[in-house]
PDB file of C-alpha atoms in Angstrom:
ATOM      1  CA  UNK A   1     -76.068   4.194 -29.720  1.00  0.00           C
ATOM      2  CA  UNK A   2     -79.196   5.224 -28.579  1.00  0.00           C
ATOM      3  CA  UNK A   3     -78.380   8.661 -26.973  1.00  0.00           C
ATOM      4  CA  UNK A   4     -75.892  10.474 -29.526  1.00  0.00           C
ATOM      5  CA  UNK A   5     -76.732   8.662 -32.977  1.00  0.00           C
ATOM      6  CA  UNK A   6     -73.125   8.687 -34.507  1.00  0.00           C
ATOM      7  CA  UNK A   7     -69.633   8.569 -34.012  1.00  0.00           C
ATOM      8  CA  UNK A   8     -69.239  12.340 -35.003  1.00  0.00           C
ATOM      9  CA  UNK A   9     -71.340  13.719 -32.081  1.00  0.00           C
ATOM     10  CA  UNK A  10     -70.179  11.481 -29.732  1.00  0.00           C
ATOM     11  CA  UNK A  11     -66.900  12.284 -30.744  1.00  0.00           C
ATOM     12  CA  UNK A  12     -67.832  16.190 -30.028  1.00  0.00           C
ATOM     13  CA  UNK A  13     -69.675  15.343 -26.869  1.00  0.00           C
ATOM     14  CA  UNK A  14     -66.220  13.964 -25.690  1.00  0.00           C
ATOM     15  CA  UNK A  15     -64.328  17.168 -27.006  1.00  0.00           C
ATOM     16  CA  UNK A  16     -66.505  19.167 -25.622  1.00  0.00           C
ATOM     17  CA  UNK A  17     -65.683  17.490 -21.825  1.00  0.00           C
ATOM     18  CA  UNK A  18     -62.393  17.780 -22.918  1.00  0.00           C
ATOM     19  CA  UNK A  19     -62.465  21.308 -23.314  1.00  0.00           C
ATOM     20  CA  UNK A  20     -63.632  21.755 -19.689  1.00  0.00           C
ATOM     21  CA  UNK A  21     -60.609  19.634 -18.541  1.00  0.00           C
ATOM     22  CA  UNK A  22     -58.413  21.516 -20.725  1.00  0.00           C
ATOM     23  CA  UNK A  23     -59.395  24.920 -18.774  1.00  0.00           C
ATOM     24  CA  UNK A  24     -59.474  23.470 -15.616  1.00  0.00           C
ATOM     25  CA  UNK A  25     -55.460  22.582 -16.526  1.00  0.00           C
ATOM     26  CA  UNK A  26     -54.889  25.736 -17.741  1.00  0.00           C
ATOM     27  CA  UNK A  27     -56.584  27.443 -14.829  1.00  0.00           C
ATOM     28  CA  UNK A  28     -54.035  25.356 -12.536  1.00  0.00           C
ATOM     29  CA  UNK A  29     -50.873  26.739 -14.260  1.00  0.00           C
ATOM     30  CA  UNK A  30     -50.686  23.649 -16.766  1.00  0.00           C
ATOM     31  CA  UNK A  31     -48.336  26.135 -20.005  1.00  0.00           C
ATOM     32  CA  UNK A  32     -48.796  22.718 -22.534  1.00  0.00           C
ATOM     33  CA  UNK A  33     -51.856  20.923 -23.048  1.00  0.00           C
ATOM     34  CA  UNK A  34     -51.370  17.576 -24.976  1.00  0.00           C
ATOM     35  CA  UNK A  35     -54.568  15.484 -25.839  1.00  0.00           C
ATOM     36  CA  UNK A  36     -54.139  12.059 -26.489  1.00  0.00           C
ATOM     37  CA  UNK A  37     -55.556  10.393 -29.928  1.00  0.00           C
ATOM     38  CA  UNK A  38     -55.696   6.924 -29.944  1.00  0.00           C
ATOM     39  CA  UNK A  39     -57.975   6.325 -33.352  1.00  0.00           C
ATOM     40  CA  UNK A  40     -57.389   8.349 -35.904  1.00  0.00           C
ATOM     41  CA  UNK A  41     -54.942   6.301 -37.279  1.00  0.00           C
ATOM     42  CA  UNK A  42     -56.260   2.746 -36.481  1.00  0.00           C
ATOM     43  CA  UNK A  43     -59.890   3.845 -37.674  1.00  0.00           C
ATOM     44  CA  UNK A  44     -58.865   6.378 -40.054  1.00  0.00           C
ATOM     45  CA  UNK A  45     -61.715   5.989 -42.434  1.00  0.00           C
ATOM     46  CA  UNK A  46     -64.527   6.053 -39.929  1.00  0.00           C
ATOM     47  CA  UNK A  47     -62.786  10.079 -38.624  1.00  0.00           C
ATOM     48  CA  UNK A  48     -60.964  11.552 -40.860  1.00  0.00           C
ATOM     49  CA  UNK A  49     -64.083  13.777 -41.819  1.00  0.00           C
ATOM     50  CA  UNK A  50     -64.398  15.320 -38.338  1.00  0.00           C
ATOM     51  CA  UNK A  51     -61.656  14.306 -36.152  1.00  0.00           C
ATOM     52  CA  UNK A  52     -59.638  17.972 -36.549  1.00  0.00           C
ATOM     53  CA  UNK A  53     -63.173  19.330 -35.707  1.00  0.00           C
ATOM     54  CA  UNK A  54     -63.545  17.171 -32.477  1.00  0.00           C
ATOM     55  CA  UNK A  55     -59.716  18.295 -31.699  1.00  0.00           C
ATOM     56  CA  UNK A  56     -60.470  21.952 -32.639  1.00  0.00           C
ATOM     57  CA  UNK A  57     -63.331  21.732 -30.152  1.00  0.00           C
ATOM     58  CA  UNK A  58     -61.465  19.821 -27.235  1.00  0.00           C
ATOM     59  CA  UNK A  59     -58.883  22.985 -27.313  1.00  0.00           C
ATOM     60  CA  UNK A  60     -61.184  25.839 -28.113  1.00  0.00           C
ATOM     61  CA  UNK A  61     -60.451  28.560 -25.936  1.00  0.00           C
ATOM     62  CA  UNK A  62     -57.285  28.245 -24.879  1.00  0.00           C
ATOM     63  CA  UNK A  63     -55.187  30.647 -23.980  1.00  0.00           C
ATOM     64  CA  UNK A  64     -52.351  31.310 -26.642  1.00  0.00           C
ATOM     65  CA  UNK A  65     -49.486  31.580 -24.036  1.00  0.00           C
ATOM     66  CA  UNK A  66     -50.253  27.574 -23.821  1.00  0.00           C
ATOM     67  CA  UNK A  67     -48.530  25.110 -25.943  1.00  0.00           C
ATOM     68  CA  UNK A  68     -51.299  22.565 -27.687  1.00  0.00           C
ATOM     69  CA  UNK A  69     -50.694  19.080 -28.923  1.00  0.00           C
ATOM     70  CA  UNK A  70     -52.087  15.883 -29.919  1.00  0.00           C
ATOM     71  CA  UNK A  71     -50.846  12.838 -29.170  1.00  0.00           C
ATOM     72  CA  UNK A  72     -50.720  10.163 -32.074  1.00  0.00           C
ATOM     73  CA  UNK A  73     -50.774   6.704 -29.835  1.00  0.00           C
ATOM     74  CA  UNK A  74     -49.754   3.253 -30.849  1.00  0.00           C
ATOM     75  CA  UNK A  75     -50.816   2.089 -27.762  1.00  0.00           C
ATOM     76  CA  UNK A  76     -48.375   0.791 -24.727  1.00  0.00           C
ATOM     77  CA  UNK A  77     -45.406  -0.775 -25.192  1.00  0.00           C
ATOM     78  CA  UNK A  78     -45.562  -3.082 -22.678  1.00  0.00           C
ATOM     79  CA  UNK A  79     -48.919  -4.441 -24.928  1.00  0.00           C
ATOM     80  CA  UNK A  80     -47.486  -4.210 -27.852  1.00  0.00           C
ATOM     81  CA  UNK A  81     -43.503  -5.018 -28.403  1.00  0.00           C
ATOM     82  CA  UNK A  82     -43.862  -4.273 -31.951  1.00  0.00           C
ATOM     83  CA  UNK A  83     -45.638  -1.486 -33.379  1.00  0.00           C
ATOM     84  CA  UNK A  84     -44.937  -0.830 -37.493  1.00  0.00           C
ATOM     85  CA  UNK A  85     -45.097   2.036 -39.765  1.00  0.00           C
ATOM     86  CA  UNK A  86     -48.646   1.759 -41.457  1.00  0.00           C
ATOM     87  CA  UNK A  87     -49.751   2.718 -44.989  1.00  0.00           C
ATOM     88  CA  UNK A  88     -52.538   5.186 -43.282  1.00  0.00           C
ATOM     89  CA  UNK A  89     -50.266   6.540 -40.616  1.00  0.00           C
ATOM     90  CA  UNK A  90     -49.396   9.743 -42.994  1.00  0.00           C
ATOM     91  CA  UNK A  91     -52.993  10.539 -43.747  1.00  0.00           C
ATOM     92  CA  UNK A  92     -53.368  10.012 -40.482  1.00  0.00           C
ATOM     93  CA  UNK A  93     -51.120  13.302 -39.595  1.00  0.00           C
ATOM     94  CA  UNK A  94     -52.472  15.382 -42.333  1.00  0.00           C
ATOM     95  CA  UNK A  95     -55.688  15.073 -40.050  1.00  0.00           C
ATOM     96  CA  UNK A  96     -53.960  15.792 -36.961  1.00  0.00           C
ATOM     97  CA  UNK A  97     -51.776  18.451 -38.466  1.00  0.00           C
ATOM     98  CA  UNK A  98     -55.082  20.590 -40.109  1.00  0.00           C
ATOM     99  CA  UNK A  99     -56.091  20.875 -36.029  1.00  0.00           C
ATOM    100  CA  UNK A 100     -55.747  23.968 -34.177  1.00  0.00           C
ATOM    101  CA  UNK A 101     -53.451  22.278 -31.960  1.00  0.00           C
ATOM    102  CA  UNK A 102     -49.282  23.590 -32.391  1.00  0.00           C
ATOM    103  CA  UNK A 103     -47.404  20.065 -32.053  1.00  0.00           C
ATOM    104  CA  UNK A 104     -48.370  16.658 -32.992  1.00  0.00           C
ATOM    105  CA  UNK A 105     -46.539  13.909 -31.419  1.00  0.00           C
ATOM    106  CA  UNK A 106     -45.756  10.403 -32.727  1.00  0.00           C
ATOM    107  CA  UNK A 107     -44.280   7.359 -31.422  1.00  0.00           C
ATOM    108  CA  UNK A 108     -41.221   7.511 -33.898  1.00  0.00           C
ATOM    109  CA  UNK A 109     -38.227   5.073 -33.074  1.00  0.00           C
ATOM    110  CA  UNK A 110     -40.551   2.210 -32.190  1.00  0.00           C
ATOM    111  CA  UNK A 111     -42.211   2.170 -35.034  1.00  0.00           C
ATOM    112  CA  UNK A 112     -39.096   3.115 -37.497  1.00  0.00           C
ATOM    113  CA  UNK A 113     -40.834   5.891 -38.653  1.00  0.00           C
ATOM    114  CA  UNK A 114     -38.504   8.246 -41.331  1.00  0.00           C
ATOM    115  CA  UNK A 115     -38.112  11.689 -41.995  1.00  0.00           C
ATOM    116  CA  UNK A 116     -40.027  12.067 -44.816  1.00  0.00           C
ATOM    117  CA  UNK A 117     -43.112  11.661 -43.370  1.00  0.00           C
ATOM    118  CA  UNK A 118     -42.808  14.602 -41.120  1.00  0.00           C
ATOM    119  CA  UNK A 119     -43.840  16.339 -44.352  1.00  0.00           C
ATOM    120  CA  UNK A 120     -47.207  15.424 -43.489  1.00  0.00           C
ATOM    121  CA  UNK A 121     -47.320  17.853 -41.112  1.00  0.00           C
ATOM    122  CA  UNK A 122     -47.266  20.905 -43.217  1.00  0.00           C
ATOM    123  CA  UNK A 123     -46.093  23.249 -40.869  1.00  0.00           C
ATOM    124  CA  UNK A 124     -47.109  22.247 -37.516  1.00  0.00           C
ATOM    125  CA  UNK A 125     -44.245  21.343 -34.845  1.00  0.00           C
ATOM    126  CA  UNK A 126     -43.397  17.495 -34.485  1.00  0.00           C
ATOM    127  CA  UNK A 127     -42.910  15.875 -30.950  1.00  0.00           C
ATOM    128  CA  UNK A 128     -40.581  13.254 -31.876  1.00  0.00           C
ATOM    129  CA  UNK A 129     -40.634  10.373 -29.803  1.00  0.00           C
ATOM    130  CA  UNK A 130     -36.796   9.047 -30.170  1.00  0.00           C
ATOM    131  CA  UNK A 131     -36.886   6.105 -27.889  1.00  0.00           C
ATOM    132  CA  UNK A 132     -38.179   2.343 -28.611  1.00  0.00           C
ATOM    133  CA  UNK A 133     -39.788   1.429 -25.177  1.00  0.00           C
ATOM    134  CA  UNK A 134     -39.659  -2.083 -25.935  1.00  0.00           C
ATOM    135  CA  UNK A 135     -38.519  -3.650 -23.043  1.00  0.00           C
ATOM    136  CA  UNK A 136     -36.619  -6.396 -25.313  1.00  0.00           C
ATOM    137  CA  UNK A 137     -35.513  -3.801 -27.314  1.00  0.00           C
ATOM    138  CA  UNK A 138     -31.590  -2.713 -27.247  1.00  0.00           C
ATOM    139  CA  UNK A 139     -31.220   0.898 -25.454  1.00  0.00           C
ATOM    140  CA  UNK A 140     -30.175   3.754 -28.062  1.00  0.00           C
ATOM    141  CA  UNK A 141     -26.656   5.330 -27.833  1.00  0.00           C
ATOM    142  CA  UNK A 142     -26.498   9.308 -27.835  1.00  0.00           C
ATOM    143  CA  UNK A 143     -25.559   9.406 -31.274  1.00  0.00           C
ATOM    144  CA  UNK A 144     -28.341   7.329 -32.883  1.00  0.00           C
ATOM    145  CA  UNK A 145     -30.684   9.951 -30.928  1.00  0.00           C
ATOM    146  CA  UNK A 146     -28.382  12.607 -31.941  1.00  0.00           C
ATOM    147  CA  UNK A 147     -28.830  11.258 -35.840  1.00  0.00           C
ATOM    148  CA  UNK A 148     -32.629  11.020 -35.981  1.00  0.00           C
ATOM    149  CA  UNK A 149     -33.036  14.384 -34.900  1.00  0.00           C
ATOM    150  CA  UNK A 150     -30.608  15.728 -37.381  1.00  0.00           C
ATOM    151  CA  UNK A 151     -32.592  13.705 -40.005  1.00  0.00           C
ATOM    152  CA  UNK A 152     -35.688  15.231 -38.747  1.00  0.00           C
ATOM    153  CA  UNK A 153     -34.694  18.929 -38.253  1.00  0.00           C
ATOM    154  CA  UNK A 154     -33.612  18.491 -42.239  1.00  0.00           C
ATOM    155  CA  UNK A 155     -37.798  17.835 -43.032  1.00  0.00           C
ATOM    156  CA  UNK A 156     -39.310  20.680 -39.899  1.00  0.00           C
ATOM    157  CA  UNK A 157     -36.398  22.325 -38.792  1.00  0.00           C
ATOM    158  CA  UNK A 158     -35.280  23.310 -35.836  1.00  0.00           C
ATOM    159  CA  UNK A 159     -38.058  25.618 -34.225  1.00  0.00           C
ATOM    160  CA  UNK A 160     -40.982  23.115 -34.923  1.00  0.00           C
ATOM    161  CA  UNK A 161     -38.886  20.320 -33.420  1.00  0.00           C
ATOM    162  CA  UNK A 162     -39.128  18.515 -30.133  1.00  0.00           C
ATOM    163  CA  UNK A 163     -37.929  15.749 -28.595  1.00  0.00           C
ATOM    164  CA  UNK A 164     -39.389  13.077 -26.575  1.00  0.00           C
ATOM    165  CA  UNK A 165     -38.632  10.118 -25.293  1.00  0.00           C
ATOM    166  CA  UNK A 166     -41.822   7.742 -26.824  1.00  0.00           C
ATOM    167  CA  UNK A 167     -45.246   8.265 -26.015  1.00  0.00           C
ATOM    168  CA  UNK A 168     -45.542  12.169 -26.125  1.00  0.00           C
TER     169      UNK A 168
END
């Protein structure tokens, strides 16, 4: 990298034309902003020193009568059929959840993530994604829905939950 020297300020570069996209949204009418973050949790070690920085930076300035989130991604289904729970995937959050953005939210029923680790969160809302987009995977009933987000409502409660159906 011969222009920005390291992953941190190429990181904020990108935030920073983020943060230009983000207004132009906003400026449009757009009332929730949701950035996707595909690397915290795969490369974990290489951003968890500045990642809520580059995040802070991508949503600086916006207005507080719009919703914020990030986007924990596991990548597409239709690439990959099965996506586990990972040892770093908490951390992970605890990044994501010291941001300045409101929700985080995390591919949760493809994965088999469990409540508990919604306590990683401390205090931000959690975007629950309650569907396993598998395309070999059985659909879930109403009730199994129902049951995870009874589980998860126990951990966050009910005003800093919402539900989705995978990937944010």
């Amino acid at each position: 990298d011969e222009h920005y020297g390291s992953l941190q300020e190429l990181s904020f570069a990108i935030a920073d034309a983020l943060n230009a996209e983000v207004h132009a949204a906003v400026a449009a009418g757009a009332t929730l902003v949701q950035l996707d973050e595909p690397e915290v949790h795969f490369r974990y070690s290489y951003l968890k020193d500045f990642a809520a920085e580059a995040i802070d930076r991508a949503l600086r300035g916006v207005p507080e009568h719009v919703s914020t989130a990030v986007h924990v991604c596991y990548g597409y289904s239709k690439n990959i059929a099965e996506k586990r729970a990972t040892p770093v995937y908490p951390d992970a959050l605890e990044v994501l959840a010291a941001s300045a953005a409101q929700w985080v939210s995390l591919e949760y029923e493809q994965p088999q993530q469990q409540p508990d680790l919604l306590e990683h969160l401390h205090g931000t809302g959690a975007i629950l994604g309650l569907l396993n987009l598998d395309t070999e995977a059985p659909v879930e009933t109403v009730e199994h829905v129902l049951e995870r987000a009874r589980a998860a409502i126990e951990v966050v409660g009910p005003q800093r939950l919402s539900l989705a159906p995978d990937c944010g």
